[in-house]
mmCIF file with all atom_site columns, C-alpha atoms (C1' of nucleotides) in Angstrom:
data_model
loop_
_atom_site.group_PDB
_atom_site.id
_atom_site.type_symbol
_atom_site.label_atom_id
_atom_site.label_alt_id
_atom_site.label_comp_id
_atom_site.label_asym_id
_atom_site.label_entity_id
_atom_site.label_seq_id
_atom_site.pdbx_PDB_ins_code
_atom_site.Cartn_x
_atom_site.Cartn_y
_atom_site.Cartn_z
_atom_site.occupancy
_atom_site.B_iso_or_equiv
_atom_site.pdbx_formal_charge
_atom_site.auth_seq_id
_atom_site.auth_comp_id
_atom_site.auth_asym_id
_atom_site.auth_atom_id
_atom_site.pdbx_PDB_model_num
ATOM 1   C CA    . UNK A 1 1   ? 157.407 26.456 -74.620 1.00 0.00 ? 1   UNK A CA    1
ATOM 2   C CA    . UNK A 1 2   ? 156.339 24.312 -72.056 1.00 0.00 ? 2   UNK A CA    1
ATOM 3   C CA    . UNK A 1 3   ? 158.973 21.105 -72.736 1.00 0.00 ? 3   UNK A CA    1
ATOM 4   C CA    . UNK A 1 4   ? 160.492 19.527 -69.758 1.00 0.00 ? 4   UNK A CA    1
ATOM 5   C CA    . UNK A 1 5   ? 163.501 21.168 -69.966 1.00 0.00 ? 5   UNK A CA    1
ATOM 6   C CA    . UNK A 1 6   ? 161.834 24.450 -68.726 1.00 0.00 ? 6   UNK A CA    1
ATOM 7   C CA    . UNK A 1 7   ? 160.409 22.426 -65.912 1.00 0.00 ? 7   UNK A CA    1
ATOM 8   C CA    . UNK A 1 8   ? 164.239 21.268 -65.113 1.00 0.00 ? 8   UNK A CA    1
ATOM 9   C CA    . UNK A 1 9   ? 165.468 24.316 -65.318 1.00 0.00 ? 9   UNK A CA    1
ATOM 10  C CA    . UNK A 1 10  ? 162.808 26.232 -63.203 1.00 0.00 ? 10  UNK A CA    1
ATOM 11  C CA    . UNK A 1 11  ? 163.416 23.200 -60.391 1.00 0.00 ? 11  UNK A CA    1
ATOM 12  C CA    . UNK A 1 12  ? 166.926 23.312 -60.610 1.00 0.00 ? 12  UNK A CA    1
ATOM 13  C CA    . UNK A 1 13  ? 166.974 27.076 -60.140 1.00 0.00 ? 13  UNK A CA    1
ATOM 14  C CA    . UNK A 1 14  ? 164.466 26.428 -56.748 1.00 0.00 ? 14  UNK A CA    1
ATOM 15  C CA    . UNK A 1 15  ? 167.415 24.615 -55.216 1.00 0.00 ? 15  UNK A CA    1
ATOM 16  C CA    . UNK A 1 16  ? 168.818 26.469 -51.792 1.00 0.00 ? 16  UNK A CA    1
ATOM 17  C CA    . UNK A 1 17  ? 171.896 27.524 -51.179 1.00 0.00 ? 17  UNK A CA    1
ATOM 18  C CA    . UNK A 1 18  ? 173.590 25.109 -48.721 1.00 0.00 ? 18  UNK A CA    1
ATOM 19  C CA    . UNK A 1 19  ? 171.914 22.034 -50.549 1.00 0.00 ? 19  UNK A CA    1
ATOM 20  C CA    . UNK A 1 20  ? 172.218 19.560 -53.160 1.00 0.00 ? 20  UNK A CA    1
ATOM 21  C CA    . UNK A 1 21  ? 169.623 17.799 -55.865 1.00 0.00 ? 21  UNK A CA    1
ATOM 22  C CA    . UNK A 1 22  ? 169.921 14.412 -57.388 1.00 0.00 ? 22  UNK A CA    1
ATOM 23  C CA    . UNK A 1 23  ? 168.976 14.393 -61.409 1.00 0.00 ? 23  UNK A CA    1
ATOM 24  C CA    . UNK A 1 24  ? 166.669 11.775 -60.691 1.00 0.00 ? 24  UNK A CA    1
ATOM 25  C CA    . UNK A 1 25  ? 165.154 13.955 -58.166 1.00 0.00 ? 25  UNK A CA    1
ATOM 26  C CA    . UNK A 1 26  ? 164.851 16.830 -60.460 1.00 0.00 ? 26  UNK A CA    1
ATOM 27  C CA    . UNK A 1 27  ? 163.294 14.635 -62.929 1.00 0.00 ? 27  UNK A CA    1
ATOM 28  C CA    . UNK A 1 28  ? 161.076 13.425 -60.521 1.00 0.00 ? 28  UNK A CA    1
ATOM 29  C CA    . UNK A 1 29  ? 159.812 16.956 -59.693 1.00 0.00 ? 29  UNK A CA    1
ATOM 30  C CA    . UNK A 1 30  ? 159.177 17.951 -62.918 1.00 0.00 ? 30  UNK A CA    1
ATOM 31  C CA    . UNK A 1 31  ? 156.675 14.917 -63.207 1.00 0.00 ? 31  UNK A CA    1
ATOM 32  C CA    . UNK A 1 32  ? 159.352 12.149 -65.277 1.00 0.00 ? 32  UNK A CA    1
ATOM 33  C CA    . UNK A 1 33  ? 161.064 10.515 -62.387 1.00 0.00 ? 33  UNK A CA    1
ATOM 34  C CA    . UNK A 1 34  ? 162.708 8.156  -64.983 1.00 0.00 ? 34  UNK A CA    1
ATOM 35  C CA    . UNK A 1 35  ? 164.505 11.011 -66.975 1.00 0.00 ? 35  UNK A CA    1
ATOM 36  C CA    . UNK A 1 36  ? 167.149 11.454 -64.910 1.00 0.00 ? 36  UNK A CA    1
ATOM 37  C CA    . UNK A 1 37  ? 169.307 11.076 -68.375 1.00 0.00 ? 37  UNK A CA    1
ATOM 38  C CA    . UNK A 1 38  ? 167.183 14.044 -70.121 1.00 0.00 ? 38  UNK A CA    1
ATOM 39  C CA    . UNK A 1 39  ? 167.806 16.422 -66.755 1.00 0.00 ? 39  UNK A CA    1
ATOM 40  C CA    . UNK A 1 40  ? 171.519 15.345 -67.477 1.00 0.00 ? 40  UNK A CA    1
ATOM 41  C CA    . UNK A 1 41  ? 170.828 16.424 -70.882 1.00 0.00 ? 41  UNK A CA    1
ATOM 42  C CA    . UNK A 1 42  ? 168.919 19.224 -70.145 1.00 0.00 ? 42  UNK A CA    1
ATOM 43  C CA    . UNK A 1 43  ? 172.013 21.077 -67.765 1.00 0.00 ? 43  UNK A CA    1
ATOM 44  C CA    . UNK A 1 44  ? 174.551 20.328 -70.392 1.00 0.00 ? 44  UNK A CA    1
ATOM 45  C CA    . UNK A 1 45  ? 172.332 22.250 -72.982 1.00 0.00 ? 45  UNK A CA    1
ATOM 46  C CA    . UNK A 1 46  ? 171.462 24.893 -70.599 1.00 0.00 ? 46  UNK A CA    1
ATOM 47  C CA    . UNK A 1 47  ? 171.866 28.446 -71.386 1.00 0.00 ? 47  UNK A CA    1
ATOM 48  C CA    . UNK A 1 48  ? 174.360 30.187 -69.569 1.00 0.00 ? 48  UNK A CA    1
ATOM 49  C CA    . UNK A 1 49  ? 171.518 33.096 -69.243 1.00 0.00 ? 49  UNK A CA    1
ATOM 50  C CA    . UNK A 1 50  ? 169.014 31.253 -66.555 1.00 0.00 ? 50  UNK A CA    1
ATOM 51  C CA    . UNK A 1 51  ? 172.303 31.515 -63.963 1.00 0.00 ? 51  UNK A CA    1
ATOM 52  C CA    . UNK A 1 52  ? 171.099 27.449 -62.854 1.00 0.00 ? 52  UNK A CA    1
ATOM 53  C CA    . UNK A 1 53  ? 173.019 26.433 -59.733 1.00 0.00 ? 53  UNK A CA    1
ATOM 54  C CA    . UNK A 1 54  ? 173.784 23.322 -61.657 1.00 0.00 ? 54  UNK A CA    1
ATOM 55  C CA    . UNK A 1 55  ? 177.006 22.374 -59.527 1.00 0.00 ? 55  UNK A CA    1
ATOM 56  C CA    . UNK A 1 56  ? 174.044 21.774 -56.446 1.00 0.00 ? 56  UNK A CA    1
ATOM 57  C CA    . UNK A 1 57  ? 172.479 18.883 -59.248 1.00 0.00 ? 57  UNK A CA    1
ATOM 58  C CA    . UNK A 1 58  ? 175.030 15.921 -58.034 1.00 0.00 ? 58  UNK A CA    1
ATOM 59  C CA    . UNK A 1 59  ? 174.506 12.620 -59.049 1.00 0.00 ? 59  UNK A CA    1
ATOM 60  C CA    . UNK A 1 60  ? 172.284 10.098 -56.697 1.00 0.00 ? 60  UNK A CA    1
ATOM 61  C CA    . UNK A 1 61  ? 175.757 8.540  -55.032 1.00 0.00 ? 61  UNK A CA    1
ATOM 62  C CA    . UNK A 1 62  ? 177.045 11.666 -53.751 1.00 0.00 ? 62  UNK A CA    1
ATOM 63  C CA    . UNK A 1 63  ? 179.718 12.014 -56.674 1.00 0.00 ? 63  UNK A CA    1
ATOM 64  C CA    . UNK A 1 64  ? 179.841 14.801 -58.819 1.00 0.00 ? 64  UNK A CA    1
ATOM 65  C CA    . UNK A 1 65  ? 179.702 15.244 -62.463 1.00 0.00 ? 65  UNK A CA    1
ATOM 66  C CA    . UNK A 1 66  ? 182.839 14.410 -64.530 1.00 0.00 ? 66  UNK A CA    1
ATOM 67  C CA    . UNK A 1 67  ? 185.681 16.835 -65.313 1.00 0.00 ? 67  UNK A CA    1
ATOM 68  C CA    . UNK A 1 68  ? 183.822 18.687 -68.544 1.00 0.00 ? 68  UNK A CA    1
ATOM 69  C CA    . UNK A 1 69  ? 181.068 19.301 -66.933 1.00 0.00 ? 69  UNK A CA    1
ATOM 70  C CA    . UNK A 1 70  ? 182.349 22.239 -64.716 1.00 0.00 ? 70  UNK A CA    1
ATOM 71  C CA    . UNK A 1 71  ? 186.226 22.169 -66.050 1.00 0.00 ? 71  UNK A CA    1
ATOM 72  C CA    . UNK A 1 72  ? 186.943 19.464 -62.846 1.00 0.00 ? 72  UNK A CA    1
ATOM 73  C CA    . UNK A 1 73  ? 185.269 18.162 -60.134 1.00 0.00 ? 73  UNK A CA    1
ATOM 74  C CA    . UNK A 1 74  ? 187.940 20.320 -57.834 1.00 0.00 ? 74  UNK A CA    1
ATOM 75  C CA    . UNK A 1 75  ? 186.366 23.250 -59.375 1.00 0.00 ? 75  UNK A CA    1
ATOM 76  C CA    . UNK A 1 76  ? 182.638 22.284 -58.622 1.00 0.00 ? 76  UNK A CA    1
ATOM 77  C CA    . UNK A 1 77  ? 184.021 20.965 -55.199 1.00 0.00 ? 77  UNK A CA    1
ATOM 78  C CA    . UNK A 1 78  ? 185.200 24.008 -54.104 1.00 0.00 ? 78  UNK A CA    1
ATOM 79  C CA    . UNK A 1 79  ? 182.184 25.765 -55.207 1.00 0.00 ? 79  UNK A CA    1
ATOM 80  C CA    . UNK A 1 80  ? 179.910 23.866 -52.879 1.00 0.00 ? 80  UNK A CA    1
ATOM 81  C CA    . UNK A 1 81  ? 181.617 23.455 -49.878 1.00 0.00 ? 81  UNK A CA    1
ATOM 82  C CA    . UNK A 1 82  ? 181.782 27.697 -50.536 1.00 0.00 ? 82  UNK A CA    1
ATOM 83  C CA    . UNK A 1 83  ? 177.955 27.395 -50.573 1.00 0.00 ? 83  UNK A CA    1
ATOM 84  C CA    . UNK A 1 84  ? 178.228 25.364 -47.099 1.00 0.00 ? 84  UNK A CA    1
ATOM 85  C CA    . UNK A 1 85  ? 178.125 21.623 -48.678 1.00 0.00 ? 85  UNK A CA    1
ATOM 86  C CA    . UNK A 1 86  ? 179.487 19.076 -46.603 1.00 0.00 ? 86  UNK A CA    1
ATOM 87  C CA    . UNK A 1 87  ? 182.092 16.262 -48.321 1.00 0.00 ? 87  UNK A CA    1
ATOM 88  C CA    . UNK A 1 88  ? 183.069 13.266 -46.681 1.00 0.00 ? 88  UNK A CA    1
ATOM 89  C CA    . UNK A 1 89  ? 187.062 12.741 -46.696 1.00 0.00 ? 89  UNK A CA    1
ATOM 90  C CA    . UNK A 1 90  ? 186.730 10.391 -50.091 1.00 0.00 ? 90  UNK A CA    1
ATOM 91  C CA    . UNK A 1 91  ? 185.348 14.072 -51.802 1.00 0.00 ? 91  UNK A CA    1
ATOM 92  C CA    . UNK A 1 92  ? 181.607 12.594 -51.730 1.00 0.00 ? 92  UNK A CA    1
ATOM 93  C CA    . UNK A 1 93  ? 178.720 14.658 -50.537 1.00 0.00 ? 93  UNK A CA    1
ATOM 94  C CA    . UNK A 1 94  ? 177.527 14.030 -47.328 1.00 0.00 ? 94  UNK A CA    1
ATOM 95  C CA    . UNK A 1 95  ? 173.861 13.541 -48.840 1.00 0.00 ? 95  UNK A CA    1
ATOM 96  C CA    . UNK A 1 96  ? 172.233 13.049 -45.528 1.00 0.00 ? 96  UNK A CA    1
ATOM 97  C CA    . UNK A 1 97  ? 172.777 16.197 -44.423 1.00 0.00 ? 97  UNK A CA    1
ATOM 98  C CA    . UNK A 1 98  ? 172.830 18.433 -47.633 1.00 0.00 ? 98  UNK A CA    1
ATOM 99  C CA    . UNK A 1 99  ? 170.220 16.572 -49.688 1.00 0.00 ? 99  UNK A CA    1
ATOM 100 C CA    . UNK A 1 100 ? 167.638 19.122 -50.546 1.00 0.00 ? 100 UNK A CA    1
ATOM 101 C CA    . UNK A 1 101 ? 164.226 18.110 -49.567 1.00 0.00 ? 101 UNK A CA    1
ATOM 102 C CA    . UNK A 1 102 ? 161.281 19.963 -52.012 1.00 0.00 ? 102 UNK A CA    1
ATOM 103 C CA    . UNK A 1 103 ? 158.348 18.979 -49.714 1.00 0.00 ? 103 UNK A CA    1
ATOM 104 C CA    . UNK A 1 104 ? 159.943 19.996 -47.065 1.00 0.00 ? 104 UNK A CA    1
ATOM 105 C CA    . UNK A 1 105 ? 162.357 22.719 -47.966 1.00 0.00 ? 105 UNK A CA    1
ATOM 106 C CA    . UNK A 1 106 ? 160.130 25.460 -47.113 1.00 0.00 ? 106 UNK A CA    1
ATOM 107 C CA    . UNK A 1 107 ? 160.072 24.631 -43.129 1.00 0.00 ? 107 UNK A CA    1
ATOM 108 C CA    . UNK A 1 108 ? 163.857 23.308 -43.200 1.00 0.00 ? 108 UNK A CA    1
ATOM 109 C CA    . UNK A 1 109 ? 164.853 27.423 -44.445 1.00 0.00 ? 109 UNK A CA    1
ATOM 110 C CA    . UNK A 1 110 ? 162.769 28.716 -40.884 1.00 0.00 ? 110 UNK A CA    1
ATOM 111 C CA    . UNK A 1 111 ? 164.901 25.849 -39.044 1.00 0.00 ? 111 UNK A CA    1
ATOM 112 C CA    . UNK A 1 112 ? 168.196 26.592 -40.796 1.00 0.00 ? 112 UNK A CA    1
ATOM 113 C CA    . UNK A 1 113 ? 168.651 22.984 -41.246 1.00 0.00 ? 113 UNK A CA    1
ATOM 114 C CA    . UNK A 1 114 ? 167.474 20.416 -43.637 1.00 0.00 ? 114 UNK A CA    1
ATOM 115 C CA    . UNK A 1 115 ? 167.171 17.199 -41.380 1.00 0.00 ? 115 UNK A CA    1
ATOM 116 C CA    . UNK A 1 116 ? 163.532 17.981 -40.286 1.00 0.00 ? 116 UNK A CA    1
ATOM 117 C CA    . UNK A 1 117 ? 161.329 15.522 -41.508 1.00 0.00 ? 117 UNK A CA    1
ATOM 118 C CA    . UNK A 1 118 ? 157.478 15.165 -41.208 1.00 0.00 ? 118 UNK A CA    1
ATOM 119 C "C1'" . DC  B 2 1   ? 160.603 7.044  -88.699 1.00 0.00 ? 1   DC  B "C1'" 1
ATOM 120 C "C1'" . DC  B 2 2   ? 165.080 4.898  -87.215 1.00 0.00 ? 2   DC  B "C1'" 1
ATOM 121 C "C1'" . DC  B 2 3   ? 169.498 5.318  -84.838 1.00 0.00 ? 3   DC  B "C1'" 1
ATOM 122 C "C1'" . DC  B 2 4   ? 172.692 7.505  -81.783 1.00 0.00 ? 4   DC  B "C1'" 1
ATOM 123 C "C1'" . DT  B 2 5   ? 174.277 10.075 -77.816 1.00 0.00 ? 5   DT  B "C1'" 1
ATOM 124 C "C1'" . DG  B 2 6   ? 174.170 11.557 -72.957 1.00 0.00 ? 6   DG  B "C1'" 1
ATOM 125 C "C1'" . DA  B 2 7   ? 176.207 15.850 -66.621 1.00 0.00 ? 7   DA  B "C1'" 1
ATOM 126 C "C1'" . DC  B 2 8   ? 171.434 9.112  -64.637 1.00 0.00 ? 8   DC  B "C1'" 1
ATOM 127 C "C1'" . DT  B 2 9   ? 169.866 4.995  -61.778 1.00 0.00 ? 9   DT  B "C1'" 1
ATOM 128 C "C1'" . DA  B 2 10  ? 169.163 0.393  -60.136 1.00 0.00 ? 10  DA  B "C1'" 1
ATOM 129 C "C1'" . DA  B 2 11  ? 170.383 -4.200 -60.230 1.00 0.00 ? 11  DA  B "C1'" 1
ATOM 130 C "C1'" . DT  B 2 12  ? 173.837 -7.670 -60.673 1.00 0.00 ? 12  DT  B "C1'" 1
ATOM 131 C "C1'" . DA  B 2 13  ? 178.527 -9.908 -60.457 1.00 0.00 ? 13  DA  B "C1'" 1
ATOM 132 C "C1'" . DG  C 3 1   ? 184.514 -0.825 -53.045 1.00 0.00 ? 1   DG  C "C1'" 1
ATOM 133 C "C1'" . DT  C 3 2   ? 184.310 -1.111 -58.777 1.00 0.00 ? 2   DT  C "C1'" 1
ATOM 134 C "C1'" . DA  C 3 3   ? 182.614 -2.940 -63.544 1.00 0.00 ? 3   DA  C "C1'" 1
ATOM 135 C "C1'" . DT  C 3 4   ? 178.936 -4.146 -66.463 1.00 0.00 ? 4   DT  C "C1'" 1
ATOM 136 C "C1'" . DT  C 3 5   ? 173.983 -4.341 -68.266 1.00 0.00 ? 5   DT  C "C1'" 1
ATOM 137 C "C1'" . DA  C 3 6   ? 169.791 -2.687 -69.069 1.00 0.00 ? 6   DA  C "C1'" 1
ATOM 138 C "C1'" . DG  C 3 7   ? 166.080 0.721  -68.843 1.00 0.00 ? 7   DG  C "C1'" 1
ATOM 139 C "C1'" . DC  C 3 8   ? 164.522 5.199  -68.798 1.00 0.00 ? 8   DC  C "C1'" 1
ATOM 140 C "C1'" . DC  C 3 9   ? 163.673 10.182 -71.420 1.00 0.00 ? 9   DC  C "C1'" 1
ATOM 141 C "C1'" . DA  C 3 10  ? 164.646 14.255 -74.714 1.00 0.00 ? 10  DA  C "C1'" 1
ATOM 142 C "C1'" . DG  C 3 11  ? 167.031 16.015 -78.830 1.00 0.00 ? 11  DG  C "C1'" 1
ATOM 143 C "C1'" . DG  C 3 12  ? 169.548 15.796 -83.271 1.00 0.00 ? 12  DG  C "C1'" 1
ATOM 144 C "C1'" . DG  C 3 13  ? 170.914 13.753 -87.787 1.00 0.00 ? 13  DG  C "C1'" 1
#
DNA sequence: CCCCTGACTAATA
DNA sequence: GTATTAGCCAGGG
């Protein structure tokens, strides 16, 4: 089965540890950059199995998903900044540092950082 | 086939 | 900064 969901989750589960993907992103990669709703869709129906880093898919504003999602936003919080996200002091993600870059991804692993750009 | 829901986003006020 | 509207896509009834 080839549906987009499998694209989703295959993306989502590309997504280094130390950064963060919007759902519009992912939906972008995976060839719909207008389903950012069906990538929404497609973490809140995904099996527990595939082990998706789904609290790095954060929302395009730098807020996180609401409390059901992950049982809080503290919870998910704490789970990123343990993966070496960086939150501004309003609990936002600090996007331009930790947003993950697919292009360019590869090259910002061998730097350690993700603010190369081409 | 039609209608509804949703872990989204952009534009507008 | 927040609230609201509208558009988008993928399932389920």
């Amino acid at each position: 089965m080839n549906s987009f969901r499998e694209k989703v989750y295959h993306t989502v589960s590309l997504i280094p540890r130390g950064k963060v993907a919007a759902y519009g992103q992912i939906a972008s990669l995976c060839g719909n950059p207008l389903a950012a709703r069906a990538v929404g869709w497609a973490m809140r129906n995904a099996p527990g199995f595939l082990d998706l880093p789904c609290h790095r898919v954060v929302n395009k504003n730098g807020s996180l998903a609401p409390d059901y999602a992950f049982g809080g936003e503290q919870i998910q919080r704490e789970m990123l900044i343990d993966e070496g996200i960086l939150f501004k002091d309003n609990g936002c993600i600090d996007m331009k540092s930790c947003l993950w870059i697919p292009e360019d991804f590869t090259v910002s692993e061998e730097q350690g950082q993700g603010l190369i750009k081409k």
